[in-house]
Amino acid sequence: MTGPPPRLEISPPLINSANPWATTLDDLRRLYTCPSTGAVTTRTSLINGFDHDPAKHQYILFDAAQTGLAQNASLNSLGYSPLTLETYLGFIKTISDALPTRSSKGFIVSVTGSPEDIAQSYVLVASAALGLQFPLAMEINLSCPNIRNKPPPAYSEEALSTYLCHLQQAIHDAGDKEIPHIPVGLKTPPFTHAPEYEALMSALERAAPAAGGVCPVSFITATNTLGSCLVFAPPQSGSEVEDPTLSLFGSFALPDSGLGGMAGAPLHPLALGNVCTIRRMLDAPARAATLGHVQVIGVGGVLDAKGYRRMRAVGAHVVGVATGLGLKGVDIFGEIEAGLRGEW
């Protein structure tokens, strides 16, 4: 591959991120027919699906300020979708087949798995693009905090480099078979220390020489949920709490350990910092030639037009919404657009 990889072309630059409310065909159809979304992201899938246990893998919506006035945050222990990648490509084909003409509004297929799985996923997604009425892109989710005993690979330069090596080979092999080259991005976890950002940039730079001097990644989605968070459920009248230290608070809101990945309003400042830092590092003079083309999808706590504007101001090419979708449904996108026009 020579020259920069294909870019995301999304208008309006407002999408859903991979989340529980983008799981089913009906979910995806509602998101696609919403006039205020510029593209649709699927929930993260694996080639063979995720072993979902409804007794353990759950989510809640809650009021982060604990004022009782309004929900503005989410916590989940879900992991990935129980539906396979093939199932999602089938959903996308169904939506495409219903269109009367070709559309510029497409899908971002969120995937995860081993480096070998990611290479196979790229071939499957890029091949599926041949028969659709709209463009496809692929997002590699290397950031989920809810997989037990498996830290997010995006925290490790070596792990990132391994994934990028397999991705490059898959793109090269697909090109030899005349399979179209589609945009590919990485979804990152929340970074809180300078070495984490440096590991990401180093891995991206290391991938550039093998790709003709330009990194093969088209975009970065920042950021995923913040792990190891805990919320108490309000105590129920007449209920007994096994641990007396929790008697004033109730029980854990999520099952098992009670821990999950947090998103929504509390994540917003951290997400803004991640987007701002990543954009600045990509554009640094020493890196711009190899990494300056990489776009950033800003995700984390965008609940209204003001949050959207903040994301765009710090360098997001596209803005993603997750918890807001869970709180308000697809109407959240129209509300954001109306707010940008001063109508909300």
GROMACS .gro file of C-alpha atoms in nm:
model
  344
    1MET     CA    1   0.000   0.000   0.000
    2THR     CA    2   0.129   0.345  -0.091
    3GLY     CA    3  -0.021   0.676   0.009
    4PRO     CA    4  -0.269   0.732   0.292
    5PRO     CA    5  -0.549   0.479   0.350
    6PRO     CA    6  -0.911   0.564   0.261
    7ARG     CA    7  -1.081   0.826   0.476
    8LEU     CA    8  -1.413   0.822   0.653
    9GLU     CA    9  -1.667   1.037   0.470
   10ILE     CA   10  -1.948   1.094   0.720
   11SER     CA   11  -2.205   1.372   0.694
   12PRO     CA   12  -2.342   1.488   0.925
   13PRO     CA   13  -2.039   1.400   1.141
   14LEU     CA   14  -2.260   1.247   1.411
   15ILE     CA   15  -2.289   0.873   1.476
   16ASN     CA   16  -2.359   0.618   1.744
   17SER     CA   17  -2.061   0.438   1.890
   18ALA     CA   18  -2.052   0.060   1.944
   19ASN     CA   19  -2.285   0.002   2.238
   20PRO     CA   20  -2.570  -0.218   2.370
   21TRP     CA   21  -2.831  -0.016   2.183
   22ALA     CA   22  -2.684  -0.114   1.845
   23THR     CA   23  -2.724  -0.490   1.886
   24THR     CA   24  -3.023  -0.607   1.683
   25LEU     CA   25  -3.140  -0.558   1.325
   26ASP     CA   26  -3.418  -0.330   1.455
   27ASP     CA   27  -3.161  -0.124   1.649
   28LEU     CA   28  -2.946  -0.078   1.340
   29ARG     CA   29  -3.243  -0.005   1.116
   30ARG     CA   30  -3.366   0.271   1.351
   31LEU     CA   31  -3.021   0.424   1.361
   32TYR     CA   32  -2.981   0.406   0.984
   33THR     CA   33  -3.318   0.564   0.905
   34CYS     CA   34  -3.257   0.847   1.153
   35PRO     CA   35  -3.184   1.153   0.934
   36SER     CA   36  -2.948   1.301   1.195
   37THR     CA   37  -2.692   1.019   1.188
   38GLY     CA   38  -2.419   1.031   0.924
   39ALA     CA   39  -2.328   0.662   0.968
   40VAL     CA   40  -2.410   0.371   1.197
   41THR     CA   41  -2.171   0.169   1.414
   42THR     CA   42  -2.255  -0.190   1.504
   43ARG     CA   43  -2.207  -0.332   1.849
   44THR     CA   44  -1.865  -0.497   1.876
   45SER     CA   45  -1.876  -0.856   1.753
   46LEU     CA   46  -1.645  -1.154   1.725
   47ILE     CA   47  -1.626  -1.408   1.446
   48ASN     CA   48  -1.778  -1.674   1.673
   49GLY     CA   49  -1.978  -1.446   1.903
   50PHE     CA   50  -1.935  -1.364   2.273
   51ASP     CA   51  -2.045  -1.603   2.548
   52HIS     CA   52  -2.309  -1.372   2.691
   53ASP     CA   53  -2.449  -1.460   3.034
   54PRO     CA   54  -2.751  -1.239   3.113
   55ALA     CA   55  -2.707  -1.311   3.484
   56LYS     CA   56  -2.363  -1.149   3.480
   57HIS     CA   57  -2.346  -0.921   3.176
   58GLN     CA   58  -2.576  -0.626   3.233
   59TYR     CA   59  -2.596  -0.247   3.216
   60ILE     CA   60  -2.764   0.028   3.414
   61LEU     CA   61  -2.839   0.395   3.355
   62PHE     CA   62  -2.791   0.620   3.656
   63ASP     CA   63  -2.761   0.973   3.790
   64ALA     CA   64  -2.389   1.035   3.842
   65ALA     CA   65  -2.454   1.330   4.075
   66GLN     CA   66  -2.699   1.120   4.278
   67THR     CA   67  -2.941   1.409   4.294
   68GLY     CA   68  -3.234   1.201   4.180
   69LEU     CA   69  -3.310   1.459   3.911
   70ALA     CA   70  -3.197   1.296   3.586
   71GLN     CA   71  -2.999   1.000   3.459
   72ASN     CA   72  -2.683   1.103   3.274
   73ALA     CA   73  -2.446   0.806   3.297
   74SER     CA   74  -2.419   0.434   3.231
   75LEU     CA   75  -2.233   0.139   3.379
   76ASN     CA   76  -2.199  -0.197   3.207
   77SER     CA   77  -2.035  -0.535   3.244
   78LEU     CA   78  -2.150  -0.656   2.905
   79GLY     CA   79  -1.839  -0.739   2.709
   80TYR     CA   80  -1.914  -0.794   2.340
   81SER     CA   81  -2.221  -0.886   2.138
   82PRO     CA   82  -2.347  -1.245   2.152
   83LEU     CA   83  -2.420  -1.212   1.779
   84THR     CA   84  -2.148  -1.311   1.533
   85LEU     CA   85  -1.978  -1.089   1.279
   86GLU     CA   86  -2.150  -1.285   1.003
   87THR     CA   87  -2.486  -1.203   1.162
   88TYR     CA   88  -2.408  -0.830   1.158
   89LEU     CA   89  -2.295  -0.843   0.796
   90GLY     CA   90  -2.629  -1.011   0.722
   91PHE     CA   91  -2.815  -0.731   0.903
   92ILE     CA   92  -2.624  -0.473   0.700
   93LYS     CA   93  -2.704  -0.655   0.375
   94THR     CA   94  -3.074  -0.657   0.468
   95ILE     CA   95  -3.070  -0.280   0.524
   96SER     CA   96  -2.878  -0.224   0.200
   97ASP     CA   97  -3.117  -0.439  -0.005
   98ALA     CA   98  -3.410  -0.224   0.108
   99LEU     CA   99  -3.257   0.096  -0.036
  100PRO     CA  100  -3.387   0.213  -0.376
  101THR     CA  101  -3.057   0.376  -0.475
  102ARG     CA  102  -2.698   0.398  -0.359
  103SER     CA  103  -2.633   0.606  -0.045
  104SER     CA  104  -2.324   0.772   0.099
  105LYS     CA  105  -2.444   0.685   0.450
  106GLY     CA  106  -2.275   0.362   0.553
  107PHE     CA  107  -2.176   0.145   0.846
  108ILE     CA  108  -1.876   0.110   1.073
  109VAL     CA  109  -1.849  -0.258   1.165
  110SER     CA  110  -1.696  -0.288   1.512
  111VAL     CA  111  -1.499  -0.612   1.564
  112THR     CA  112  -1.258  -0.767   1.808
  113GLY     CA  113  -1.071  -1.091   1.872
  114SER     CA  114  -0.718  -1.222   1.832
  115PRO     CA  115  -0.483  -1.066   1.575
  116GLU     CA  116  -0.560  -1.358   1.346
  117ASP     CA  117  -0.934  -1.301   1.396
  118ILE     CA  118  -0.893  -0.935   1.306
  119ALA     CA  119  -0.716  -1.024   0.981
  120GLN     CA  120  -1.001  -1.262   0.895
  121SER     CA  121  -1.259  -1.002   0.996
  122TYR     CA  122  -1.107  -0.746   0.761
  123VAL     CA  123  -1.140  -0.982   0.466
  124LEU     CA  124  -1.501  -1.062   0.559
  125VAL     CA  125  -1.602  -0.697   0.603
  126ALA     CA  126  -1.416  -0.567   0.298
  127SER     CA  127  -1.558  -0.849   0.083
  128ALA     CA  128  -1.911  -0.770   0.206
  129ALA     CA  129  -1.868  -0.410   0.087
  130LEU     CA  130  -1.873  -0.531  -0.274
  131GLY     CA  131  -2.244  -0.609  -0.262
  132LEU     CA  132  -2.378  -0.309  -0.073
  133GLN     CA  133  -2.547   0.018  -0.161
  134PHE     CA  134  -2.328   0.213   0.080
  135PRO     CA  135  -1.967   0.221   0.210
  136LEU     CA  136  -1.829   0.013   0.496
  137ALA     CA  137  -1.550   0.077   0.744
  138MET     CA  138  -1.414  -0.147   1.019
  139GLU     CA  139  -1.334  -0.051   1.378
  140ILE     CA  140  -1.104  -0.277   1.580
  141ASN     CA  141  -1.211  -0.260   1.943
  142LEU     CA  142  -0.895  -0.308   2.151
  143SER     CA  143  -1.030  -0.130   2.455
  144CYS     CA  144  -1.302  -0.326   2.635
  145PRO     CA  145  -1.245  -0.325   3.014
  146ASN     CA  146  -1.496  -0.602   3.085
  147ILE     CA  147  -1.306  -0.912   2.966
  148ARG     CA  148  -1.179  -1.089   3.276
  149ASN     CA  149  -0.803  -1.153   3.295
  150LYS     CA  150  -0.746  -0.977   2.963
  151PRO     CA  151  -0.629  -0.614   2.978
  152PRO     CA  152  -0.720  -0.400   2.677
  153PRO     CA  153  -0.453  -0.459   2.408
  154ALA     CA  154  -0.447  -0.087   2.326
  155TYR     CA  155  -0.251  -0.025   2.647
  156SER     CA  156   0.043  -0.227   2.511
  157GLU     CA  157   0.272  -0.113   2.228
  158GLU     CA  158   0.372  -0.471   2.152
  159ALA     CA  159   0.013  -0.593   2.142
  160LEU     CA  160  -0.089  -0.302   1.919
  161SER     CA  161   0.203  -0.370   1.684
  162THR     CA  162   0.102  -0.734   1.654
  163TYR     CA  163  -0.253  -0.639   1.560
  164LEU     CA  164  -0.131  -0.382   1.307
  165CYS     CA  165   0.108  -0.632   1.150
  166HIS     CA  166  -0.176  -0.880   1.092
  167LEU     CA  167  -0.399  -0.601   0.965
  168GLN     CA  168  -0.139  -0.487   0.712
  169GLN     CA  169  -0.099  -0.837   0.579
  170ALA     CA  170  -0.476  -0.877   0.548
  171ILE     CA  171  -0.506  -0.548   0.354
  172HIS     CA  172  -0.222  -0.653   0.124
  173ASP     CA  173  -0.368  -0.997   0.060
  174ALA     CA  174  -0.717  -0.857   0.004
  175GLY     CA  175  -0.579  -0.612  -0.254
  176ASP     CA  176  -0.422  -0.900  -0.445
  177LYS     CA  177  -0.769  -1.057  -0.465
  178GLU     CA  178  -0.926  -0.728  -0.582
  179ILE     CA  179  -1.118  -0.691  -0.257
  180PRO     CA  180  -1.179  -0.318  -0.193
  181HIS     CA  181  -0.962  -0.129   0.055
  182ILE     CA  182  -1.189   0.004   0.331
  183PRO     CA  183  -1.110   0.244   0.617
  184VAL     CA  184  -0.996   0.073   0.937
  185GLY     CA  185  -0.974   0.229   1.281
  186LEU     CA  186  -0.875   0.145   1.638
  187LYS     CA  187  -1.100   0.200   1.939
  188THR     CA  188  -0.888   0.299   2.237
  189PRO     CA  189  -0.950   0.282   2.613
  190PRO     CA  190  -0.928   0.589   2.834
  191PHE     CA  191  -0.564   0.695   2.864
  192THR     CA  192  -0.456   0.863   3.187
  193HIS     CA  193  -0.075   0.862   3.162
  194ALA     CA  194   0.166   0.998   2.902
  195PRO     CA  195   0.332   0.656   2.840
  196GLU     CA  196  -0.003   0.516   2.725
  197TYR     CA  197  -0.032   0.780   2.453
  198GLU     CA  198   0.330   0.729   2.356
  199ALA     CA  199   0.278   0.353   2.322
  200LEU     CA  200  -0.012   0.416   2.083
  201MET     CA  201   0.185   0.662   1.872
  202SER     CA  202   0.492   0.440   1.865
  203ALA     CA  203   0.291   0.141   1.746
  204LEU     CA  204   0.129   0.350   1.473
  205GLU     CA  205   0.466   0.485   1.361
  206ARG     CA  206   0.619   0.137   1.359
  207ALA     CA  207   0.343   0.026   1.121
  208ALA     CA  208   0.415   0.303   0.871
  209PRO     CA  209   0.734   0.174   0.698
  210ALA     CA  210   0.566  -0.153   0.602
  211ALA     CA  211   0.277   0.043   0.454
  212GLY     CA  212   0.476   0.263   0.221
  213GLY     CA  213   0.570   0.518   0.483
  214VAL     CA  214   0.214   0.596   0.595
  215CYS     CA  215   0.028   0.433   0.884
  216PRO     CA  216  -0.249   0.201   0.754
  217VAL     CA  217  -0.496   0.316   1.021
  218SER     CA  218  -0.763   0.557   0.896
  219PHE     CA  219  -0.914   0.662   1.228
  220ILE     CA  220  -0.902   0.630   1.605
  221THR     CA  221  -1.217   0.612   1.816
  222ALA     CA  222  -1.150   0.766   2.157
  223THR     CA  223  -1.263   0.662   2.403
  224ASN     CA  224  -1.424   0.348   2.541
  225THR     CA  225  -1.569   0.315   2.891
  226LEU     CA  226  -1.363   0.357   3.209
  227GLY     CA  227  -1.334   0.022   3.385
  228SER     CA  228  -1.338  -0.074   3.754
  229CYS     CA  229  -1.625   0.160   3.837
  230LEU     CA  230  -1.902   0.077   4.084
  231VAL     CA  231  -2.250   0.210   4.148
  232PHE     CA  232  -2.489   0.126   4.430
  233ALA     CA  233  -2.851   0.046   4.358
  234PRO     CA  234  -3.096   0.231   4.584
  235PRO     CA  235  -3.199   0.011   4.880
  236GLN     CA  236  -3.541  -0.146   4.838
  237SER     CA  237  -3.793  -0.110   5.115
  238GLY     CA  238  -3.793  -0.411   5.344
  239SER     CA  239  -3.491  -0.574   5.178
  240GLU     CA  240  -3.206  -0.719   5.379
  241VAL     CA  241  -2.846  -0.642   5.293
  242GLU     CA  242  -2.597  -0.921   5.365
  243ASP     CA  243  -2.306  -0.683   5.426
  244PRO     CA  244  -2.400  -0.441   5.708
  245THR     CA  245  -2.148  -0.185   5.578
  246LEU     CA  246  -2.370  -0.143   5.274
  247SER     CA  247  -2.692  -0.093   5.468
  248LEU     CA  248  -2.699   0.280   5.398
  249PHE     CA  249  -2.643   0.237   5.027
  250GLY     CA  250  -2.820  -0.077   4.911
  251SER     CA  251  -2.661  -0.344   4.694
  252PHE     CA  252  -2.426  -0.322   4.398
  253ALA     CA  253  -2.613  -0.215   4.088
  254LEU     CA  254  -2.441  -0.475   3.870
  255PRO     CA  255  -2.414  -0.847   3.955
  256ASP     CA  256  -2.102  -1.045   4.041
  257SER     CA  257  -1.834  -0.800   4.163
  258GLY     CA  258  -2.052  -0.497   4.086
  259LEU     CA  259  -1.774  -0.349   3.873
  260GLY     CA  260  -1.824  -0.227   3.518
  261GLY     CA  261  -1.725   0.022   3.254
  262MET     CA  262  -1.857   0.373   3.311
  263ALA     CA  263  -1.969   0.614   3.041
  264GLY     CA  264  -2.182   0.925   3.006
  265ALA     CA  265  -2.139   1.260   3.177
  266PRO     CA  266  -1.866   1.153   3.426
  267LEU     CA  267  -1.648   1.029   3.139
  268HIS     CA  268  -1.681   1.346   2.931
  269PRO     CA  269  -1.383   1.547   3.063
  270LEU     CA  270  -1.152   1.247   3.032
  271ALA     CA  271  -1.278   1.172   2.681
  272LEU     CA  272  -1.219   1.534   2.578
  273GLY     CA  273  -0.866   1.513   2.713
  274ASN     CA  274  -0.802   1.191   2.521
  275VAL     CA  275  -0.931   1.331   2.193
  276CYS     CA  276  -0.738   1.655   2.237
  277THR     CA  277  -0.411   1.479   2.324
  278ILE     CA  278  -0.438   1.219   2.046
  279ARG     CA  279  -0.515   1.485   1.785
  280ARG     CA  280  -0.221   1.700   1.894
  281MET     CA  281   0.015   1.403   1.891
  282LEU     CA  282  -0.099   1.290   1.547
  283ASP     CA  283  -0.040   1.640   1.411
  284ALA     CA  284   0.299   1.696   1.578
  285PRO     CA  285   0.555   1.804   1.313
  286ALA     CA  286   0.767   1.496   1.371
  287ARG     CA  287   0.470   1.267   1.307
  288ALA     CA  288   0.242   1.454   1.066
  289ALA     CA  289   0.381   1.292   0.751
  290THR     CA  290   0.305   0.940   0.873
  291LEU     CA  291   0.012   0.996   1.111
  292GLY     CA  292  -0.147   1.330   1.024
  293HIS     CA  293  -0.408   1.167   0.801
  294VAL     CA  294  -0.556   0.967   1.092
  295GLN     CA  295  -0.902   1.096   1.182
  296VAL     CA  296  -1.045   1.092   1.534
  297ILE     CA  297  -1.396   0.989   1.633
  298GLY     CA  298  -1.467   1.152   1.969
  299VAL     CA  299  -1.683   0.949   2.208
  300GLY     CA  300  -1.762   0.992   2.575
  301GLY     CA  301  -2.040   1.175   2.753
  302VAL     CA  302  -2.185   1.367   2.458
  303LEU     CA  303  -2.545   1.421   2.563
  304ASP     CA  304  -2.634   1.745   2.383
  305ALA     CA  305  -2.519   2.005   2.130
  306LYS     CA  306  -2.277   2.161   2.378
  307GLY     CA  307  -2.103   1.828   2.430
  308TYR     CA  308  -2.089   1.782   2.052
  309ARG     CA  309  -1.931   2.125   2.008
  310ARG     CA  310  -1.673   2.051   2.276
  311MET     CA  311  -1.572   1.729   2.101
  312ARG     CA  312  -1.536   1.905   1.768
  313ALA     CA  313  -1.340   2.187   1.929
  314VAL     CA  314  -1.072   1.950   2.061
  315GLY     CA  315  -1.021   1.779   1.726
  316ALA     CA  316  -1.292   1.517   1.668
  317HIS     CA  317  -1.361   1.471   1.297
  318VAL     CA  318  -1.677   1.278   1.388
  319VAL     CA  319  -1.868   1.268   1.719
  320GLY     CA  320  -2.010   0.944   1.862
  321VAL     CA  321  -2.293   0.895   2.111
  322ALA     CA  322  -2.350   0.592   2.334
  323THR     CA  323  -2.509   0.659   2.674
  324GLY     CA  324  -2.724   0.935   2.525
  325LEU     CA  325  -2.871   0.676   2.289
  326GLY     CA  326  -2.954   0.453   2.584
  327LEU     CA  327  -3.117   0.743   2.766
  328LYS     CA  328  -3.321   0.897   2.485
  329GLY     CA  329  -3.318   0.657   2.191
  330VAL     CA  330  -3.246   0.782   1.840
  331ASP     CA  331  -3.415   1.113   1.921
  332ILE     CA  332  -3.087   1.218   2.084
  333PHE     CA  333  -2.934   1.276   1.740
  334GLY     CA  334  -3.214   1.506   1.627
  335GLU     CA  335  -3.190   1.695   1.956
  336ILE     CA  336  -2.818   1.750   1.903
  337GLU     CA  337  -2.871   1.874   1.548
  338ALA     CA  338  -3.152   2.102   1.660
  339GLY     CA  339  -2.929   2.237   1.937
  340LEU     CA  340  -2.657   2.314   1.683
  341ARG     CA  341  -2.911   2.518   1.488
  342GLY     CA  342  -3.026   2.695   1.805
  343GLU     CA  343  -3.365   2.525   1.797
  344TRP     CA  344  -3.328   2.325   2.120
   0.00000   0.00000   0.00000
